[in-house]
């Protein structure tokens, strides 16, 4: 359950407030679960929220380096695990990369990733219709889902010259 009246109408191209938003949300999630957003967890989340494109684990370690010293891989992987478990970060299987969650949704809710082949941006979408359709399908075949991540590859509206929403082509 989320009772946020948070405005999601921000422009993805210039998401400068991304990290601050994400950290504020993470603090709330952690507080409500009695978990702690340690400094390394916060840093990992901020680095992902700052990036418009998904970030691989090793690139993430480079970005987190301070005075030329990268954090130990195990430290970063543990922080990622925590963030994944709490639904603050998603892992994009096809790219083996991570991205901060844009939304407040249930950790097991279906998520649709729209992956642009041209600019590499990945945006996250959710749809009640897709969620309903998917759970009906799973019930029908008796499959218990561990995660429900749908990846759609293609070209984003920006790269298509802003024609994304043009009706009838
Ligand atoms: Zn999400
Ligand atoms: Zn694009």
CSV table of N, CA and C and ligand atoms in Angstrom, one decimal:
chain,number,residue,atom,x,y,z
A,1,UNK,N,0.8,-1.2,0.0
A,1,UNK,CA,0.0,0.0,0.0
A,1,UNK,C,0.9,1.3,0.0
A,2,UNK,N,0.5,2.2,-0.9
A,2,UNK,CA,1.2,3.5,-0.8
A,2,UNK,C,0.2,4.5,-0.8
A,3,UNK,N,0.4,5.5,0.1
A,3,UNK,CA,-0.6,6.6,0.1
A,3,UNK,C,0.1,7.9,-0.2
A,4,UNK,N,1.0,7.8,-1.2
A,4,UNK,CA,1.7,9.0,-1.6
A,4,UNK,C,0.8,9.8,-2.5
A,5,UNK,N,0.9,11.1,-2.3
A,5,UNK,CA,0.3,11.9,-3.3
A,5,UNK,C,1.5,12.7,-4.0
A,6,UNK,N,2.4,11.9,-4.5
A,6,UNK,CA,3.6,12.3,-5.1
A,6,UNK,C,3.3,12.6,-6.6
A,7,UNK,N,3.9,13.6,-7.1
A,7,UNK,CA,3.7,14.0,-8.5
A,7,UNK,C,4.7,13.3,-9.4
A,8,UNK,N,4.2,12.4,-10.2
A,8,UNK,CA,5.1,11.6,-11.1
A,8,UNK,C,5.3,12.2,-12.5
A,9,UNK,N,4.8,13.4,-12.7
A,9,UNK,CA,4.7,14.0,-14.0
A,9,UNK,C,6.0,14.7,-14.4
A,10,UNK,N,7.1,14.3,-13.8
A,10,UNK,CA,8.4,14.9,-14.1
A,10,UNK,C,8.9,14.5,-15.4
A,11,UNK,N,9.8,15.3,-16.0
A,11,UNK,CA,10.4,15.0,-17.3
A,11,UNK,C,11.6,14.1,-17.1
A,12,UNK,N,11.6,13.0,-17.8
A,12,UNK,CA,12.6,12.0,-17.6
A,12,UNK,C,14.0,12.5,-18.1
A,13,UNK,N,13.9,13.3,-19.1
A,13,UNK,CA,15.2,13.7,-19.8
A,13,UNK,C,16.0,14.6,-18.8
A,14,UNK,N,15.4,15.3,-17.9
A,14,UNK,CA,16.2,16.2,-17.0
A,14,UNK,C,15.8,15.9,-15.6
A,15,UNK,N,16.2,14.7,-15.2
A,15,UNK,CA,15.8,14.2,-13.9
A,15,UNK,C,16.8,14.5,-12.8
A,16,UNK,N,17.1,15.8,-12.6
A,16,UNK,CA,18.1,16.2,-11.7
A,16,UNK,C,17.7,15.9,-10.2
A,17,UNK,N,16.4,16.0,-10.0
A,17,UNK,CA,15.9,15.7,-8.6
A,17,UNK,C,15.9,14.2,-8.3
A,18,UNK,N,16.2,13.4,-9.3
A,18,UNK,CA,16.1,12.0,-9.2
A,18,UNK,C,16.7,11.4,-7.9
A,19,UNK,N,18.0,11.8,-7.6
A,19,UNK,CA,18.7,11.2,-6.5
A,19,UNK,C,18.0,11.6,-5.1
A,20,UNK,N,17.7,12.9,-5.0
A,20,UNK,CA,17.0,13.4,-3.8
A,20,UNK,C,15.7,12.7,-3.6
A,21,UNK,N,14.9,12.6,-4.6
A,21,UNK,CA,13.6,11.9,-4.6
A,21,UNK,C,13.8,10.5,-4.1
A,22,UNK,N,14.7,9.8,-4.8
A,22,UNK,CA,14.9,8.4,-4.5
A,22,UNK,C,15.3,8.2,-3.1
A,23,UNK,N,16.2,9.1,-2.6
A,23,UNK,CA,16.7,8.9,-1.2
A,23,UNK,C,15.6,9.1,-0.2
A,24,UNK,N,14.8,10.1,-0.5
A,24,UNK,CA,13.7,10.4,0.4
A,24,UNK,C,12.8,9.3,0.5
A,25,UNK,N,12.5,8.7,-0.6
A,25,UNK,CA,11.5,7.5,-0.7
A,25,UNK,C,12.2,6.3,0.1
A,26,UNK,N,13.5,6.1,-0.2
A,26,UNK,CA,14.2,5.0,0.5
A,26,UNK,C,14.2,5.1,2.0
A,27,UNK,N,14.4,6.4,2.5
A,27,UNK,CA,14.3,6.6,3.9
A,27,UNK,C,13.0,6.1,4.5
A,28,UNK,N,11.9,6.5,3.8
A,28,UNK,CA,10.6,6.2,4.2
A,28,UNK,C,10.4,4.6,4.2
A,29,UNK,N,10.8,4.0,3.1
A,29,UNK,CA,10.6,2.6,3.0
A,29,UNK,C,11.4,1.9,4.1
A,30,UNK,N,12.6,2.3,4.4
A,30,UNK,CA,13.4,1.7,5.4
A,30,UNK,C,12.8,1.9,6.8
A,31,UNK,N,12.4,3.1,7.0
A,31,UNK,CA,11.8,3.4,8.4
A,31,UNK,C,10.6,2.5,8.6
A,32,UNK,N,9.8,2.4,7.6
A,32,UNK,CA,8.6,1.6,7.8
A,32,UNK,C,8.8,0.1,8.0
A,33,UNK,N,10.0,-0.3,7.6
A,33,UNK,CA,10.4,-1.7,7.7
A,33,UNK,C,11.4,-2.0,8.8
A,34,UNK,N,11.8,-1.0,9.5
A,34,UNK,CA,12.8,-1.1,10.5
A,34,UNK,C,14.2,-1.5,9.9
A,35,UNK,N,14.4,-1.2,8.7
A,35,UNK,CA,15.7,-1.4,8.0
A,35,UNK,C,16.5,-0.1,8.1
A,36,UNK,N,17.7,-0.2,7.8
A,36,UNK,CA,18.6,1.0,7.9
A,36,UNK,C,19.2,1.3,6.5
A,37,UNK,N,19.0,2.5,6.1
A,37,UNK,CA,19.6,3.0,4.9
A,37,UNK,C,21.1,3.5,5.2
A,38,UNK,N,22.0,2.5,5.2
A,38,UNK,CA,23.4,2.8,5.6
A,38,UNK,C,24.0,3.7,4.6
A,39,UNK,N,25.1,4.4,4.9
A,39,UNK,CA,25.7,5.3,3.9
A,39,UNK,C,26.0,4.7,2.6
A,40,UNK,N,26.5,3.4,2.6
A,40,UNK,CA,26.9,2.8,1.3
A,40,UNK,C,25.6,2.5,0.5
A,41,UNK,N,24.5,2.1,1.2
A,41,UNK,CA,23.3,1.8,0.5
A,41,UNK,C,22.7,3.1,-0.1
A,42,UNK,N,22.8,4.2,0.6
A,42,UNK,CA,22.4,5.5,0.1
A,42,UNK,C,23.2,5.9,-1.1
A,43,UNK,N,24.5,5.7,-1.0
A,43,UNK,CA,25.4,6.1,-2.1
A,43,UNK,C,25.1,5.3,-3.4
A,44,UNK,N,24.9,4.0,-3.2
A,44,UNK,CA,24.6,3.2,-4.3
A,44,UNK,C,23.3,3.6,-5.0
A,45,UNK,N,22.3,3.8,-4.2
A,45,UNK,CA,21.0,4.3,-4.7
A,45,UNK,C,21.1,5.6,-5.4
A,46,UNK,N,21.8,6.6,-4.8
A,46,UNK,CA,22.0,7.9,-5.4
A,46,UNK,C,22.7,7.8,-6.7
A,47,UNK,N,23.7,7.0,-6.8
A,47,UNK,CA,24.5,6.8,-8.0
A,47,UNK,C,23.6,6.3,-9.1
A,48,UNK,N,22.7,5.3,-8.8
A,48,UNK,CA,21.8,4.8,-9.8
A,48,UNK,C,20.7,5.8,-10.2
A,49,UNK,N,20.2,6.5,-9.2
A,49,UNK,CA,19.1,7.5,-9.4
A,49,UNK,C,19.6,8.6,-10.3
A,50,UNK,N,20.9,8.9,-10.2
A,50,UNK,CA,21.5,10.0,-11.0
A,50,UNK,C,21.7,9.6,-12.4
A,51,UNK,N,21.6,8.4,-12.7
A,51,UNK,CA,21.9,7.9,-14.1
A,51,UNK,C,20.7,7.7,-14.9
A,52,UNK,N,20.6,8.2,-16.1
A,52,UNK,CA,19.4,8.0,-16.9
A,52,UNK,C,19.4,6.6,-17.5
A,53,UNK,N,20.6,6.0,-17.5
A,53,UNK,CA,20.7,4.6,-18.1
A,53,UNK,C,21.1,3.6,-17.0
A,54,UNK,N,20.8,2.4,-17.2
A,54,UNK,CA,21.2,1.4,-16.2
A,54,UNK,C,22.7,1.3,-16.1
A,55,UNK,N,23.1,0.9,-14.9
A,55,UNK,CA,24.5,0.9,-14.6
A,55,UNK,C,24.9,-0.5,-14.1
A,56,UNK,N,26.0,-1.0,-14.8
A,56,UNK,CA,26.5,-2.4,-14.4
A,56,UNK,C,27.3,-2.3,-13.1
A,57,UNK,N,27.5,-3.4,-12.4
A,57,UNK,CA,28.1,-3.4,-11.1
A,57,UNK,C,29.5,-2.8,-11.1
A,58,UNK,N,30.3,-3.1,-12.1
A,58,UNK,CA,31.6,-2.6,-12.1
A,58,UNK,C,31.7,-1.1,-12.4
A,59,UNK,N,30.8,-0.7,-13.3
A,59,UNK,CA,30.8,0.7,-13.6
A,59,UNK,C,30.3,1.5,-12.3
A,60,UNK,N,29.4,0.9,-11.6
A,60,UNK,CA,28.9,1.5,-10.3
A,60,UNK,C,30.1,1.6,-9.3
A,61,UNK,N,30.9,0.6,-9.2
A,61,UNK,CA,32.1,0.7,-8.3
A,61,UNK,C,33.0,1.9,-8.7
A,62,UNK,N,33.2,2.1,-10.1
A,62,UNK,CA,34.0,3.2,-10.5
A,62,UNK,C,33.3,4.5,-10.1
A,63,UNK,N,32.0,4.6,-10.3
A,63,UNK,CA,31.4,5.8,-9.9
A,63,UNK,C,31.4,6.1,-8.4
A,64,UNK,N,31.5,5.1,-7.6
A,64,UNK,CA,31.5,5.3,-6.2
A,64,UNK,C,32.9,5.5,-5.6
A,65,UNK,N,33.9,5.4,-6.5
A,65,UNK,CA,35.3,5.6,-6.0
A,65,UNK,C,35.5,7.0,-5.4
A,66,UNK,N,36.2,7.0,-4.3
A,66,UNK,CA,36.6,8.2,-3.7
A,66,UNK,C,38.1,8.3,-3.5
A,67,UNK,N,38.7,9.3,-4.0
A,67,UNK,CA,40.2,9.5,-4.0
A,67,UNK,C,40.8,8.3,-4.7
A,68,UNK,N,40.2,7.9,-5.8
A,68,UNK,CA,40.7,6.8,-6.6
A,68,UNK,C,40.5,5.4,-6.0
A,69,UNK,N,39.9,5.3,-4.8
A,69,UNK,CA,39.7,4.0,-4.2
A,69,UNK,C,38.2,3.5,-4.4
A,70,UNK,N,38.1,2.4,-5.1
A,70,UNK,CA,36.8,1.8,-5.3
A,70,UNK,C,36.4,1.0,-4.1
A,71,UNK,N,35.1,1.0,-3.8
A,71,UNK,CA,34.6,0.2,-2.7
A,71,UNK,C,34.8,-1.3,-3.1
A,72,UNK,N,34.9,-2.1,-2.1
A,72,UNK,CA,35.0,-3.6,-2.4
A,72,UNK,C,33.8,-4.1,-3.0
A,73,UNK,N,33.9,-5.0,-4.0
A,73,UNK,CA,32.8,-5.5,-4.8
A,73,UNK,C,31.7,-6.1,-3.8
A,74,UNK,N,32.1,-6.8,-2.8
A,74,UNK,CA,31.2,-7.5,-1.9
A,74,UNK,C,30.3,-6.4,-1.2
A,75,UNK,N,30.9,-5.3,-0.9
A,75,UNK,CA,30.2,-4.2,-0.2
A,75,UNK,C,29.1,-3.6,-1.1
A,76,UNK,N,29.5,-3.5,-2.4
A,76,UNK,CA,28.5,-2.9,-3.4
A,76,UNK,C,27.4,-4.0,-3.7
A,77,UNK,N,27.8,-5.2,-3.8
A,77,UNK,CA,26.8,-6.3,-4.1
A,77,UNK,C,25.8,-6.4,-2.9
A,78,UNK,N,26.3,-6.3,-1.7
A,78,UNK,CA,25.4,-6.4,-0.5
A,78,UNK,C,24.4,-5.2,-0.5
A,79,UNK,N,25.0,-4.0,-0.8
A,79,UNK,CA,24.1,-2.9,-0.9
A,79,UNK,C,23.0,-3.1,-1.9
A,80,UNK,N,23.4,-3.6,-3.1
A,80,UNK,CA,22.5,-3.8,-4.2
A,80,UNK,C,21.4,-4.8,-3.8
A,81,UNK,N,21.9,-5.9,-3.1
A,81,UNK,CA,20.9,-6.9,-2.7
A,81,UNK,C,19.9,-6.3,-1.8
A,82,UNK,N,20.3,-5.5,-0.9
A,82,UNK,CA,19.4,-4.8,0.1
A,82,UNK,C,18.4,-4.0,-0.7
A,83,UNK,N,18.9,-3.2,-1.7
A,83,UNK,CA,18.0,-2.3,-2.4
A,83,UNK,C,17.1,-3.1,-3.3
A,84,UNK,N,17.5,-4.2,-3.9
A,84,UNK,CA,16.7,-5.0,-4.7
A,84,UNK,C,15.6,-5.6,-3.9
A,85,UNK,N,15.9,-6.2,-2.7
A,85,UNK,CA,15.0,-6.8,-1.8
A,85,UNK,C,13.9,-5.9,-1.4
A,86,UNK,N,14.3,-4.6,-1.2
A,86,UNK,CA,13.3,-3.6,-0.8
A,86,UNK,C,12.6,-2.9,-1.9
A,87,UNK,N,12.8,-3.3,-3.1
A,87,UNK,CA,12.1,-2.8,-4.2
A,87,UNK,C,12.6,-1.3,-4.6
A,88,UNK,N,13.7,-0.9,-4.1
A,88,UNK,CA,14.2,0.4,-4.4
A,88,UNK,C,15.0,0.5,-5.7
A,89,UNK,N,15.5,-0.7,-6.1
A,89,UNK,CA,16.3,-0.8,-7.3
A,89,UNK,C,15.8,-2.0,-8.1
A,90,UNK,N,15.9,-2.0,-9.4
A,90,UNK,CA,15.6,-3.1,-10.3
A,90,UNK,C,16.8,-3.6,-11.0
A,91,UNK,N,16.9,-4.9,-11.3
A,91,UNK,CA,18.0,-5.4,-12.1
A,91,UNK,C,17.4,-5.7,-13.5
A,92,UNK,N,18.1,-5.2,-14.4
A,92,UNK,CA,17.7,-5.4,-15.8
A,92,UNK,C,18.4,-6.6,-16.3
A,93,UNK,N,17.7,-7.8,-16.4
A,93,UNK,CA,18.4,-9.0,-16.7
A,93,UNK,C,19.2,-9.0,-18.0
A,94,UNK,N,18.5,-8.4,-19.0
A,94,UNK,CA,19.1,-8.5,-20.3
A,94,UNK,C,20.4,-7.7,-20.4
A,95,UNK,N,20.6,-6.7,-19.6
A,95,UNK,CA,21.9,-5.9,-19.6
A,95,UNK,C,22.8,-6.2,-18.4
A,96,UNK,N,22.3,-7.0,-17.5
A,96,UNK,CA,23.0,-7.2,-16.3
A,96,UNK,C,23.4,-5.9,-15.6
A,97,UNK,N,22.4,-5.0,-15.5
A,97,UNK,CA,22.7,-3.7,-15.0
A,97,UNK,C,21.5,-3.3,-14.1
A,98,UNK,N,21.7,-2.3,-13.3
A,98,UNK,CA,20.8,-1.9,-12.3
A,98,UNK,C,20.2,-0.5,-12.5
A,99,UNK,N,19.0,-0.3,-12.1
A,99,UNK,CA,18.5,1.1,-12.2
A,99,UNK,C,17.6,1.3,-10.9
A,100,UNK,N,17.6,2.6,-10.5
A,100,UNK,CA,16.8,3.0,-9.4
A,100,UNK,C,15.3,2.9,-9.8
A,101,UNK,N,14.5,2.5,-8.9
A,101,UNK,CA,13.0,2.4,-9.2
A,101,UNK,C,12.5,3.8,-9.1
A,102,UNK,N,11.7,4.1,-10.1
A,102,UNK,CA,11.1,5.4,-10.4
A,102,UNK,C,9.8,5.6,-9.6
A,103,UNK,N,9.3,4.5,-9.2
A,103,UNK,CA,7.9,4.5,-8.7
A,103,UNK,C,7.8,4.0,-7.3
A,104,UNK,N,6.7,4.2,-6.7
A,104,UNK,CA,6.4,3.5,-5.5
A,104,UNK,C,5.4,2.4,-5.8
A,105,UNK,N,5.9,1.2,-6.0
A,105,UNK,CA,4.9,0.1,-6.3
A,105,UNK,C,5.3,-1.1,-5.4
A,106,UNK,N,4.4,-2.0,-5.3
A,106,UNK,CA,4.7,-3.2,-4.5
A,106,UNK,C,5.9,-3.9,-5.1
A,107,UNK,N,6.7,-4.4,-4.2
A,107,UNK,CA,8.0,-5.1,-4.6
A,107,UNK,C,7.8,-6.2,-5.6
A,108,UNK,N,6.6,-6.8,-5.6
A,108,UNK,CA,6.3,-7.9,-6.5
A,108,UNK,C,5.4,-7.6,-7.6
A,109,UNK,N,5.0,-6.3,-7.7
A,109,UNK,CA,4.2,-5.9,-8.8
A,109,UNK,C,4.9,-6.0,-10.1
A,110,UNK,N,4.1,-6.3,-11.2
A,110,UNK,CA,4.8,-6.4,-12.5
A,110,UNK,C,5.3,-5.0,-12.9
A,111,UNK,N,6.5,-5.0,-13.5
A,111,UNK,CA,7.1,-3.8,-14.0
A,111,UNK,C,7.5,-3.9,-15.4
A,112,UNK,N,7.3,-2.9,-16.2
A,112,UNK,CA,7.6,-3.0,-17.6
A,112,UNK,C,8.7,-2.0,-17.9
A,113,UNK,N,9.8,-2.5,-18.4
A,113,UNK,CA,10.9,-1.6,-18.8
A,113,UNK,C,10.9,-1.3,-20.3
A,114,UNK,N,10.9,0.0,-20.6
A,114,UNK,CA,11.0,0.4,-22.0
A,114,UNK,C,12.4,0.8,-22.3
A,115,UNK,N,13.1,0.0,-23.1
A,115,UNK,CA,14.5,0.1,-23.2
A,115,UNK,C,14.8,0.7,-24.6
A,116,UNK,N,15.4,1.9,-24.7
A,116,UNK,CA,15.7,2.5,-26.0
A,116,UNK,C,17.0,2.0,-26.5
A,117,UNK,N,17.0,1.5,-27.7
A,117,UNK,CA,18.3,1.0,-28.3
A,117,UNK,C,19.2,2.1,-28.7
A,118,UNK,N,18.6,3.3,-29.0
A,118,UNK,CA,19.4,4.4,-29.5
A,118,UNK,C,20.1,5.2,-28.4
A,119,UNK,N,19.4,5.6,-27.4
A,119,UNK,CA,20.0,6.5,-26.4
A,119,UNK,C,20.3,5.7,-25.1
A,120,UNK,N,19.8,4.5,-25.0
A,120,UNK,CA,20.1,3.6,-23.9
A,120,UNK,C,19.3,3.9,-22.7
A,121,UNK,N,18.4,4.9,-22.8
A,121,UNK,CA,17.5,5.2,-21.6
A,121,UNK,C,16.5,4.1,-21.4
A,122,UNK,N,16.3,3.8,-20.1
A,122,UNK,CA,15.3,2.8,-19.7
A,122,UNK,C,14.3,3.5,-18.9
A,123,UNK,N,13.0,3.5,-19.3
A,123,UNK,CA,12.0,4.0,-18.4
A,123,UNK,C,11.1,2.9,-17.9
A,124,UNK,N,10.6,3.2,-16.7
A,124,UNK,CA,9.8,2.1,-16.1
A,124,UNK,C,8.3,2.5,-16.2
A,125,UNK,N,7.5,1.5,-16.6
A,125,UNK,CA,6.1,1.8,-16.7
A,125,UNK,C,5.4,0.7,-15.9
A,126,UNK,N,4.2,1.0,-15.5
A,126,UNK,CA,3.3,0.0,-14.9
A,126,UNK,C,1.9,0.1,-15.5
A,127,UNK,N,1.2,-1.0,-15.5
A,127,UNK,CA,-0.1,-0.9,-16.1
A,127,UNK,C,-1.0,-1.9,-15.4
A,128,UNK,N,-2.1,-1.5,-14.9
A,128,UNK,CA,-3.0,-2.4,-14.2
A,128,UNK,C,-3.6,-3.4,-15.2
A,129,UNK,N,-3.8,-3.0,-16.5
A,129,UNK,CA,-4.2,-4.0,-17.4
A,129,UNK,C,-3.2,-5.1,-17.6
A,130,UNK,N,-2.0,-4.7,-17.7
A,130,UNK,CA,-0.9,-5.8,-17.9
A,130,UNK,C,-0.8,-6.6,-16.7
A,131,UNK,N,-0.9,-6.0,-15.5
A,131,UNK,CA,-0.8,-6.7,-14.2
A,131,UNK,C,-2.0,-7.7,-14.1
A,132,UNK,N,-3.2,-7.3,-14.5
A,132,UNK,CA,-4.3,-8.2,-14.4
A,132,UNK,C,-4.2,-9.3,-15.4
A,133,UNK,N,-3.8,-9.0,-16.6
A,133,UNK,CA,-3.6,-10.0,-17.7
A,133,UNK,C,-2.6,-11.0,-17.3
A,134,UNK,N,-1.5,-10.5,-16.7
A,134,UNK,CA,-0.4,-11.4,-16.3
A,134,UNK,C,-0.8,-12.3,-15.2
A,135,UNK,N,-1.5,-11.8,-14.2
A,135,UNK,CA,-1.9,-12.7,-13.1
A,135,UNK,C,-2.9,-13.7,-13.5
A,136,UNK,N,-3.8,-13.3,-14.5
A,136,UNK,CA,-4.8,-14.3,-15.0
A,136,UNK,C,-4.1,-15.4,-15.7
A,137,UNK,N,-3.1,-15.0,-16.5
A,137,UNK,CA,-2.3,-16.0,-17.3
A,137,UNK,C,-1.5,-16.9,-16.3
A,138,UNK,N,-0.9,-16.4,-15.3
A,138,UNK,CA,-0.2,-17.2,-14.3
A,138,UNK,C,-1.1,-18.2,-13.6
A,139,UNK,N,-2.3,-17.7,-13.2
A,139,UNK,CA,-3.2,-18.5,-12.5
A,139,UNK,C,-3.6,-19.7,-13.4
A,140,UNK,N,-3.9,-19.3,-14.7
A,140,UNK,CA,-4.3,-20.3,-15.7
A,140,UNK,C,-3.3,-21.5,-15.9
A,141,UNK,N,-2.0,-21.1,-15.9
A,141,UNK,CA,-1.0,-22.2,-16.2
A,141,UNK,C,-0.4,-22.7,-14.8
A,142,UNK,N,-0.9,-22.1,-13.7
A,142,UNK,CA,-0.4,-22.6,-12.4
A,142,UNK,C,1.0,-22.3,-12.1
A,143,UNK,N,1.5,-21.1,-12.6
A,143,UNK,CA,2.9,-20.7,-12.4
A,143,UNK,C,3.0,-19.7,-11.3
A,144,UNK,N,3.9,-19.9,-10.4
A,144,UNK,CA,4.1,-19.0,-9.3
A,144,UNK,C,5.3,-18.1,-9.7
A,145,UNK,N,5.0,-16.8,-9.8
A,145,UNK,CA,6.1,-15.9,-10.3
A,145,UNK,C,7.0,-15.5,-9.1
A,146,UNK,N,8.3,-15.5,-9.4
A,146,UNK,CA,9.3,-14.9,-8.5
A,146,UNK,C,9.4,-13.4,-8.7
A,147,UNK,N,9.5,-13.1,-10.0
A,147,UNK,CA,9.5,-11.7,-10.3
A,147,UNK,C,8.8,-11.5,-11.6
A,148,UNK,N,8.2,-10.4,-11.8
A,148,UNK,CA,7.5,-10.1,-13.1
A,148,UNK,C,8.0,-8.9,-13.7
A,149,UNK,N,9.1,-9.0,-14.5
A,149,UNK,CA,9.7,-7.9,-15.1
A,149,UNK,C,9.6,-8.1,-16.6
A,150,UNK,N,9.0,-7.2,-17.3
A,150,UNK,CA,8.8,-7.3,-18.7
A,150,UNK,C,9.7,-6.3,-19.4
A,151,UNK,N,10.5,-6.7,-20.3
A,151,UNK,CA,11.5,-5.8,-21.0
A,151,UNK,C,11.0,-5.6,-22.4
A,152,UNK,N,10.8,-4.4,-22.8
A,152,UNK,CA,10.4,-4.0,-24.2
A,152,UNK,C,11.6,-3.2,-24.8
A,153,UNK,N,12.2,-3.7,-25.9
A,153,UNK,CA,13.2,-3.0,-26.5
A,153,UNK,C,12.7,-2.2,-27.7
A,154,UNK,N,13.3,-1.1,-28.0
A,154,UNK,CA,12.9,-0.3,-29.2
A,154,UNK,C,13.5,1.1,-29.2
A,155,UNK,N,12.7,2.0,-29.6
A,155,UNK,CA,13.2,3.4,-29.7
A,155,UNK,C,12.2,4.3,-28.9
A,156,UNK,N,12.8,5.2,-28.1
A,156,UNK,CA,12.0,6.0,-27.3
A,156,UNK,C,11.4,7.2,-28.0
A,157,UNK,N,10.4,7.9,-27.4
A,157,UNK,CA,9.8,9.0,-28.1
A,157,UNK,C,10.8,10.1,-28.5
A,158,UNK,N,11.7,10.4,-27.6
A,158,UNK,CA,12.7,11.4,-27.8
A,158,UNK,C,13.5,11.1,-29.1
A,159,UNK,N,14.0,9.9,-29.2
A,159,UNK,CA,14.8,9.4,-30.3
A,159,UNK,C,14.0,9.4,-31.6
A,160,UNK,N,12.7,9.2,-31.5
A,160,UNK,CA,11.9,9.2,-32.6
A,160,UNK,C,11.4,10.6,-33.0
A,161,UNK,N,12.0,11.6,-32.4
A,161,UNK,CA,11.7,12.9,-32.8
A,161,UNK,C,10.4,13.4,-32.1
A,162,UNK,N,10.1,12.9,-31.0
A,162,UNK,CA,9.0,13.3,-30.2
A,162,UNK,C,7.7,12.9,-30.9
A,163,UNK,N,7.7,11.9,-31.8
A,163,UNK,CA,6.5,11.4,-32.4
A,163,UNK,C,5.8,10.3,-31.7
A,164,UNK,N,6.4,10.0,-30.5
A,164,UNK,CA,5.9,8.8,-29.8
A,164,UNK,C,4.4,8.8,-29.6
A,165,UNK,N,3.8,9.9,-29.4
A,165,UNK,CA,2.4,9.9,-29.0
A,165,UNK,C,1.5,10.2,-30.2
A,166,UNK,N,2.1,10.5,-31.4
A,166,UNK,CA,1.3,10.8,-32.5
A,166,UNK,C,0.3,9.7,-32.9
A,167,UNK,N,-0.9,10.1,-33.1
A,167,UNK,CA,-1.9,9.1,-33.4
A,167,UNK,C,-1.9,8.7,-34.8
A,168,UNK,N,-2.1,7.4,-35.1
A,168,UNK,CA,-2.2,6.9,-36.4
A,168,UNK,C,-1.0,7.3,-37.3
A,169,UNK,N,-0.1,6.4,-37.7
A,169,UNK,CA,1.0,6.8,-38.4
A,169,UNK,C,0.9,6.5,-39.9
B,1,LIG,ZN1,10.0,0.1,-9.9
B,2,LIG,ZN1,16.0,7.0,-26.9
